[in-house]
mmCIF file of C-alpha atoms in Angstrom:
data_model
loop_
_atom_site.group_PDB
_atom_site.id
_atom_site.type_symbol
_atom_site.label_atom_id
_atom_site.label_comp_id
_atom_site.label_asym_id
_atom_site.label_seq_id
_atom_site.Cartn_x
_atom_site.Cartn_y
_atom_site.Cartn_z
ATOM 1 C CA MET A 174 32.844 -241.413 -72.968
ATOM 2 C CA GLU A 175 35.565 -243.828 -74.077
ATOM 3 C CA ASP A 176 34.489 -246.368 -71.475
ATOM 4 C CA LYS A 177 30.976 -246.225 -72.770
ATOM 5 C CA ASP A 178 32.103 -246.825 -76.399
ATOM 6 C CA ASP A 179 34.339 -249.728 -75.384
ATOM 7 C CA LYS A 180 31.490 -251.451 -73.564
ATOM 8 C CA GLU A 181 28.951 -251.015 -76.372
ATOM 9 C CA ALA A 182 27.751 -254.478 -77.470
ATOM 10 C CA THR A 183 28.187 -255.684 -81.079
ATOM 11 C CA ARG A 184 26.776 -258.554 -83.106
ATOM 12 C CA THR A 185 28.024 -260.269 -86.263
ATOM 13 C CA CYS A 186 25.790 -259.966 -89.334
ATOM 14 C CA GLY A 187 25.002 -263.327 -90.859
ATOM 15 C CA GLN A 188 24.969 -261.845 -94.402
ATOM 16 C CA CYS A 189 28.093 -259.689 -94.590
ATOM 17 C CA HIS A 190 29.965 -261.061 -91.552
ATOM 18 C CA LYS A 191 30.640 -257.586 -90.207
ATOM 19 C CA GLU A 192 30.525 -256.533 -86.565
ATOM 20 C CA VAL A 193 27.533 -254.193 -86.083
ATOM 21 C CA ALA A 194 26.516 -252.252 -83.005
ATOM 22 C CA GLU A 195 23.633 -254.043 -81.326
ATOM 23 C CA ALA A 196 21.543 -250.882 -81.280
ATOM 24 C CA ASN A 197 21.638 -250.760 -85.138
ATOM 25 C CA PHE A 198 21.697 -254.472 -85.758
ATOM 26 C CA ALA A 199 18.011 -254.917 -86.653
ATOM 27 C CA LEU A 200 18.095 -252.197 -89.311
ATOM 28 C CA HIS A 201 21.419 -253.447 -90.696
ATOM 29 C CA GLU A 202 20.252 -257.069 -90.899
ATOM 30 C CA THR A 203 17.075 -256.052 -92.713
ATOM 31 C CA HIS A 204 19.111 -254.148 -95.268
ATOM 32 C CA CYS A 205 21.585 -256.988 -95.792
ATOM 33 C CA SER A 206 18.831 -259.589 -96.120
ATOM 34 C CA ARG A 207 17.191 -257.538 -98.805
ATOM 35 C CA PHE A 208 20.188 -256.623 -100.945
ATOM 36 C CA LEU A 209 22.910 -259.163 -100.089
ATOM 37 C CA CYS A 210 23.283 -262.925 -100.089
ATOM 38 C CA LEU A 211 25.990 -265.516 -99.342
ATOM 39 C CA CYS A 212 27.668 -267.281 -102.233
ATOM 40 C CA PRO A 213 27.133 -271.048 -101.631
ATOM 41 C CA ASP A 214 30.604 -271.810 -103.118
ATOM 42 C CA CYS A 215 32.848 -269.448 -101.174
ATOM 43 C CA ASN A 216 30.517 -268.128 -98.441
ATOM 44 C CA GLU A 217 31.307 -264.578 -99.558
ATOM 45 C CA SER A 218 28.693 -261.880 -99.318
ATOM 46 C CA VAL A 219 27.748 -260.497 -102.740
ATOM 47 C CA PRO A 220 24.872 -258.372 -104.065
ATOM 48 C CA ARG A 221 21.876 -260.580 -104.664
ATOM 49 C CA GLU A 222 21.382 -259.540 -108.302
ATOM 50 C CA GLN A 223 25.074 -260.258 -109.082
ATOM 51 C CA LEU A 224 25.214 -263.752 -107.592
ATOM 52 C CA ASN A 225 25.030 -265.604 -110.939
ATOM 53 C CA GLN A 226 27.691 -263.329 -112.457
ATOM 54 C CA HIS A 227 29.892 -263.819 -109.410
ATOM 55 C CA ARG A 228 29.657 -267.642 -109.601
ATOM 56 C CA GLU A 229 30.403 -267.626 -113.318
ATOM 57 C CA GLU A 230 33.413 -265.342 -113.007
ATOM 58 C CA GLN A 231 34.878 -266.860 -109.871
ATOM 59 C CA HIS A 232 33.765 -270.471 -109.577
ATOM 60 C CA THR A 233 33.457 -271.851 -113.113
ATOM 61 C CA LEU A 234 35.893 -274.740 -113.684
ATOM 62 C CA VAL A 235 38.618 -273.935 -116.179
ATOM 63 C CA ARG A 236 41.723 -275.822 -117.361
ATOM 64 C CA CYS A 237 45.331 -274.571 -117.035
ATOM 65 C CA THR A 238 46.712 -274.186 -120.584
ATOM 66 C CA LYS A 239 50.135 -275.377 -119.485
ATOM 67 C CA CYS A 240 49.539 -278.459 -117.269
ATOM 68 C CA SER A 241 45.847 -279.134 -118.148
ATOM 69 C CA ARG A 242 44.879 -279.187 -114.471
ATOM 70 C CA LYS A 243 41.249 -278.160 -113.685
ATOM 71 C CA MET A 244 40.464 -275.502 -111.073
ATOM 72 C CA GLU A 245 38.070 -272.626 -110.278
ATOM 73 C CA ARG A 246 38.641 -269.557 -112.378
ATOM 74 C CA ARG A 247 39.506 -267.460 -109.323
ATOM 75 C CA LEU A 248 42.509 -269.698 -108.545
ATOM 76 C CA LEU A 249 43.914 -269.769 -112.128
ATOM 77 C CA ALA A 250 46.059 -266.628 -111.954
ATOM 78 C CA ASP A 251 47.854 -267.686 -108.792
ATOM 79 C CA HIS A 252 48.282 -271.226 -110.086
ATOM 80 C CA GLU A 253 49.885 -270.084 -113.336
ATOM 81 C CA ALA A 254 52.210 -267.612 -111.521
ATOM 82 C CA ASP A 255 53.371 -269.722 -108.542
ATOM 83 C CA GLU A 256 52.158 -273.322 -108.650
ATOM 84 C CA CYS A 257 52.088 -274.760 -112.142
ATOM 85 C CA GLU A 258 54.959 -277.173 -112.755
ATOM 86 C CA GLU A 259 54.998 -276.232 -116.443
ATOM 87 C CA ARG A 260 55.392 -272.462 -115.872
ATOM 88 C CA LEU A 261 58.515 -271.042 -117.495
ATOM 89 C CA GLN A 262 61.373 -269.901 -115.263
ATOM 90 C CA SER A 263 64.766 -268.454 -116.188
ATOM 91 C CA CYS A 264 68.019 -270.123 -115.216
ATOM 92 C CA VAL A 265 70.006 -267.800 -112.933
ATOM 93 C CA PHE A 266 73.258 -268.736 -114.733
ATOM 94 C CA CYS A 267 72.381 -268.688 -118.432
ATOM 95 C CA GLU A 268 68.944 -266.990 -118.384
ATOM 96 C CA LEU A 269 67.492 -269.829 -120.477
ATOM 97 C CA GLU A 270 63.739 -270.273 -119.926
ATOM 98 C CA LEU A 271 62.510 -273.787 -119.239
ATOM 99 C CA PRO A 272 59.644 -275.492 -117.325
ATOM 100 C CA TRP A 273 59.858 -275.095 -113.547
ATOM 101 C CA LYS A 274 59.889 -278.906 -113.011
ATOM 102 C CA GLU A 275 63.167 -279.126 -115.012
ATOM 103 C CA LEU A 276 64.849 -276.057 -113.500
ATOM 104 C CA ASP A 277 66.584 -277.733 -110.539
ATOM 105 C CA GLN A 278 68.301 -280.368 -112.677
ATOM 106 C CA HIS A 279 69.309 -277.819 -115.311
ATOM 107 C CA CYS A 280 70.746 -275.393 -112.696
ATOM 108 C CA LEU A 281 72.771 -278.210 -111.101
ATOM 109 C CA ALA A 282 74.526 -278.875 -114.404
ATOM 110 C CA CYS A 283 74.641 -275.260 -115.574
ATOM 111 C CA GLY A 284 76.069 -274.042 -112.263
ATOM 112 C CA SER A 285 78.910 -276.580 -112.496
ATOM 113 C CA ARG A 286 80.361 -274.807 -115.542
ATOM 114 C CA THR A 287 83.497 -272.788 -114.845
ATOM 115 C CA GLU A 288 84.644 -269.347 -115.920
ATOM 116 C CA LEU A 289 88.116 -267.767 -115.557
ATOM 117 C CA CYS A 290 88.374 -265.186 -112.760
ATOM 118 C CA ARG A 291 90.218 -262.243 -114.353
ATOM 119 C CA ASP A 292 91.495 -261.095 -110.909
ATOM 120 C CA CYS A 293 93.214 -264.272 -109.638
ATOM 121 C CA GLY A 294 93.407 -266.428 -112.807
ATOM 122 C CA ARG A 295 91.565 -269.376 -111.252
ATOM 123 C CA TYR A 296 88.630 -271.231 -112.867
ATOM 124 C CA VAL A 297 85.578 -270.871 -110.626
ATOM 125 C CA LYS A 298 82.209 -272.651 -110.819
ATOM 126 C CA LEU A 299 79.338 -270.321 -111.736
ATOM 127 C CA ARG A 300 77.416 -271.249 -108.569
ATOM 128 C CA ASP A 301 80.449 -270.439 -106.436
ATOM 129 C CA GLN A 302 81.191 -267.022 -108.022
ATOM 130 C CA PRO A 303 79.284 -264.852 -105.510
ATOM 131 C CA GLU A 304 81.238 -266.398 -102.609
ATOM 132 C CA HIS A 305 84.490 -266.306 -104.626
ATOM 133 C CA ASP A 306 84.057 -262.558 -105.363
ATOM 134 C CA LEU A 307 83.950 -261.921 -101.626
ATOM 135 C CA THR A 308 87.077 -263.950 -100.846
ATOM 136 C CA CYS A 309 89.203 -263.451 -103.955
ATOM 137 C CA SER A 310 92.468 -261.931 -102.733
ATOM 138 C CA ALA A 311 93.218 -260.210 -106.042
ATOM 139 C CA ALA A 312 89.832 -258.509 -106.169
ATOM 140 C CA ALA A 313 90.595 -256.615 -102.918
ATOM 141 C CA ASP A 314 93.451 -254.725 -104.620
ATOM 142 C CA GLY A 315 92.563 -253.554 -108.099
ATOM 143 C CA SER A 316 96.082 -252.261 -108.787
ATOM 144 C CA SER A 317 97.792 -255.642 -108.317
ATOM 145 C CA PRO A 318 98.911 -257.673 -111.396
ATOM 146 C CA PRO A 319 96.981 -260.826 -112.455
ATOM 147 C CA GLN A 320 97.527 -263.526 -109.882
ATOM 148 C CA THR A 321 97.150 -267.257 -109.872
ATOM 149 C CA THR A 322 96.849 -269.622 -106.911
ATOM 150 C CA ASN A 323 98.642 -273.002 -106.861
ATOM 151 C CA SER A 324 96.193 -275.686 -105.763
ATOM 152 C CA ALA A 325 98.223 -278.859 -105.925
ATOM 153 C CA PRO A 326 96.707 -281.625 -103.722
ATOM 154 C CA GLY A 327 98.269 -281.719 -100.250
ATOM 155 C CA ALA A 328 100.164 -278.450 -100.767
ATOM 156 C CA THR A 329 99.606 -275.167 -99.043
ATOM 157 C CA ALA A 330 98.045 -272.500 -101.342
ATOM 158 C CA GLU A 331 100.652 -269.952 -102.499
ATOM 159 C CA THR A 332 99.886 -266.737 -104.349
ATOM 160 C CA THR A 333 101.980 -266.159 -107.447
ATOM 161 C CA VAL A 334 102.267 -263.041 -109.619
ATOM 162 C CA SER A 335 103.027 -262.760 -113.316
ATOM 163 C CA CYS A 336 106.030 -260.660 -114.441
ATOM 164 C CA SER A 337 104.983 -258.037 -116.962
ATOM 165 C CA ARG A 338 108.266 -258.402 -118.870
ATOM 166 C CA CYS A 339 108.902 -262.153 -119.211
ATOM 167 C CA LEU A 340 105.344 -263.332 -118.269
ATOM 168 C CA GLY A 341 106.785 -265.858 -115.804
ATOM 169 C CA SER A 342 105.067 -266.630 -112.537
ATOM 170 C CA PHE A 343 106.843 -265.940 -109.221
ATOM 171 C CA PRO A 344 105.857 -265.827 -105.546
ATOM 172 C CA ALA A 345 104.276 -262.475 -104.637
ATOM 173 C CA GLU A 346 106.977 -261.680 -102.076
ATOM 174 C CA ASP A 347 109.764 -262.190 -104.719
ATOM 175 C CA ILE A 348 108.187 -260.308 -107.608
ATOM 176 C CA GLU A 349 109.893 -256.916 -106.995
ATOM 177 C CA GLU A 350 113.376 -258.450 -106.830
ATOM 178 C CA HIS A 351 112.687 -260.491 -110.006
ATOM 179 C CA GLN A 352 111.445 -257.460 -111.957
ATOM 180 C CA LEU A 353 114.724 -255.621 -111.225
ATOM 181 C CA GLU A 354 116.747 -258.619 -112.463
ATOM 182 C CA CYS A 355 114.467 -258.994 -115.463
ATOM 183 C CA ALA A 356 115.053 -255.369 -116.427
ATOM 184 C CA ASP A 357 118.851 -255.874 -116.217
ATOM 185 C CA ASP A 358 118.638 -258.997 -118.427
ATOM 186 C CA GLU A 359 116.610 -257.164 -120.976
ATOM 187 C CA ALA A 360 119.192 -254.372 -121.141
ATOM 188 C CA GLN A 361 121.941 -256.905 -121.604
ATOM 189 C CA GLU A 362 120.067 -258.646 -124.426
ATOM 190 C CA GLU A 363 119.794 -255.297 -126.269
ATOM 191 C CA ASP A 364 123.569 -254.830 -125.972
ATOM 192 C CA SER A 365 124.132 -258.388 -127.225
ATOM 193 C CA ASP A 366 121.989 -257.640 -130.295
ATOM 194 C CA ASP A 367 124.196 -254.712 -131.164
ATOM 195 C CA GLU A 368 127.383 -256.822 -130.834
ATOM 196 C CA GLU A 369 125.873 -259.505 -133.111
ATOM 197 C CA GLY A 370 125.401 -256.936 -135.883
ATOM 198 C CA ALA A 371 129.083 -255.961 -135.560
ATOM 199 C CA THR A 372 130.314 -259.572 -135.782
ATOM 200 C CA ALA A 373 128.194 -260.729 -138.754
ATOM 201 C CA GLN A 374 131.311 -260.812 -140.992
ATOM 202 C CA LEU A 375 133.254 -262.767 -138.379
ATOM 203 C CA SER A 376 130.473 -265.360 -138.155
ATOM 204 C CA SER A 377 130.414 -265.879 -141.897
ATOM 205 C CA THR A 378 134.187 -266.376 -142.099
ATOM 206 C CA PHE A 379 134.281 -268.785 -139.149
ATOM 207 C CA ARG A 380 131.401 -270.847 -140.509
ATOM 208 C CA ALA A 381 133.059 -271.154 -143.926
ATOM 209 C CA ALA A 382 136.247 -272.331 -142.268
ATOM 210 C CA SER A 383 134.587 -274.823 -139.970
ATOM 211 C CA LEU A 384 132.212 -276.608 -142.342
ATOM 212 C CA PRO A 385 134.755 -278.598 -144.382
ATOM 213 C CA SER A 386 136.573 -279.795 -141.261
ATOM 214 C CA ARG A 387 133.539 -281.691 -139.852
ATOM 215 C CA PRO A 388 133.019 -285.002 -141.692
ATOM 216 C CA SER A 389 129.534 -286.465 -141.665
ATOM 217 C CA ARG A 390 128.641 -289.304 -139.299
ATOM 218 C CA GLY A 391 126.804 -292.516 -140.150
ATOM 219 C CA GLY A 392 128.371 -292.990 -143.561
ATOM 220 C CA GLY A 393 127.991 -289.397 -144.679
ATOM 221 C CA ASP A 394 124.217 -289.059 -144.065
ATOM 222 C CA PRO A 395 123.626 -285.278 -143.931
ATOM 223 C CA TYR A 396 120.325 -285.833 -142.050
ATOM 224 C CA HIS A 397 121.816 -287.856 -139.191
ATOM 225 C CA ILE A 398 120.839 -286.280 -135.850
ATOM 226 C CA SER A 399 123.616 -285.063 -133.564
ATOM 227 C CA THR A 400 123.976 -282.758 -130.583
ATOM 228 C CA CYS A 401 125.728 -279.359 -130.437
ATOM 229 C CA PRO A 402 128.550 -279.621 -127.875
ATOM 230 C CA HIS A 403 127.914 -276.003 -126.766
ATOM 231 C CA CYS A 404 124.161 -275.731 -126.242
ATOM 232 C CA HIS A 405 123.190 -279.477 -126.514
ATOM 233 C CA LEU A 406 120.577 -278.759 -129.122
ATOM 234 C CA ALA A 407 119.831 -281.827 -131.336
ATOM 235 C CA LEU A 408 119.985 -280.993 -135.105
ATOM 236 C CA PRO A 409 120.641 -282.767 -138.432
ATOM 237 C CA LEU A 410 124.317 -282.693 -139.463
ATOM 238 C CA ILE A 411 123.542 -280.510 -142.433
ATOM 239 C CA THR A 412 122.285 -277.807 -140.054
ATOM 240 C CA LEU A 413 124.487 -278.621 -137.076
ATOM 241 C CA ARG A 414 127.685 -277.467 -138.770
ATOM 242 C CA TRP A 415 126.337 -273.949 -139.358
ATOM 243 C CA HIS A 416 124.837 -273.928 -135.871
ATOM 244 C CA GLN A 417 128.049 -274.914 -134.142
ATOM 245 C CA ALA A 418 129.921 -272.083 -135.794
ATOM 246 C CA LYS A 419 127.321 -269.571 -134.593
ATOM 247 C CA CYS A 420 127.402 -271.080 -131.114
ATOM 248 C CA ARG A 421 131.199 -270.675 -130.924
ATOM 249 C CA ILE A 422 131.037 -267.053 -131.978
ATOM 250 C CA HIS A 423 128.405 -266.354 -129.388
ATOM 251 C CA ILE A 424 130.591 -267.966 -126.676
ATOM 252 C CA LEU A 425 133.671 -265.956 -127.827
ATOM 253 C CA LEU A 426 131.686 -262.698 -127.717
ATOM 254 C CA LYS A 427 130.686 -263.367 -124.115
#
């Protein structure tokens, strides 16, 4: 039975372009010739009484409202969606809508803008962010502190980590040792603050004794700039005298 069906001859109808069994072809062709006809513009089979409506709806020339190009009405929807150079498209970086013909130039400039990566502290171009997110060393470990990468020309990239106490940057392999030292320094500074409160009276007495014994340089100009012999800070003489006394007290307390 299957072999018989496979070998049954067919013919193509000239009206509807369908394959019809040869045994039924005469009846089918008569029906098609009576009720169907071919559109002379697109060669599509349409009901005979609807031919004029079909040609008006599908083949009337219309103008694109964006680029003013003329085309058949049936092509307008696809043209406006995918082909028109004036169709609006959104920039993938800033979502600004602008004509398609200007999009490439805009994206080239817009994608060159940089934003700070909160994971590694580097400035990355917007168009490079997807690739950077995959390779960013800091992003792989969410618990790590903010990191920055040195990128000096000709130098090998080295990952640095910021200390949470002093905010200084140090190599990642040295950060634990530094944080221990930083904690000790902070404790010592607190002890020093307590000692300064206890020696406030001594500082006042020492300053009062030292001020008269330091004559002014440059003919007595109190605003002449000179350097503290203890910390090498440059100050006017009128301030330097008081500063030197405080510096000496600080050295003695050490």
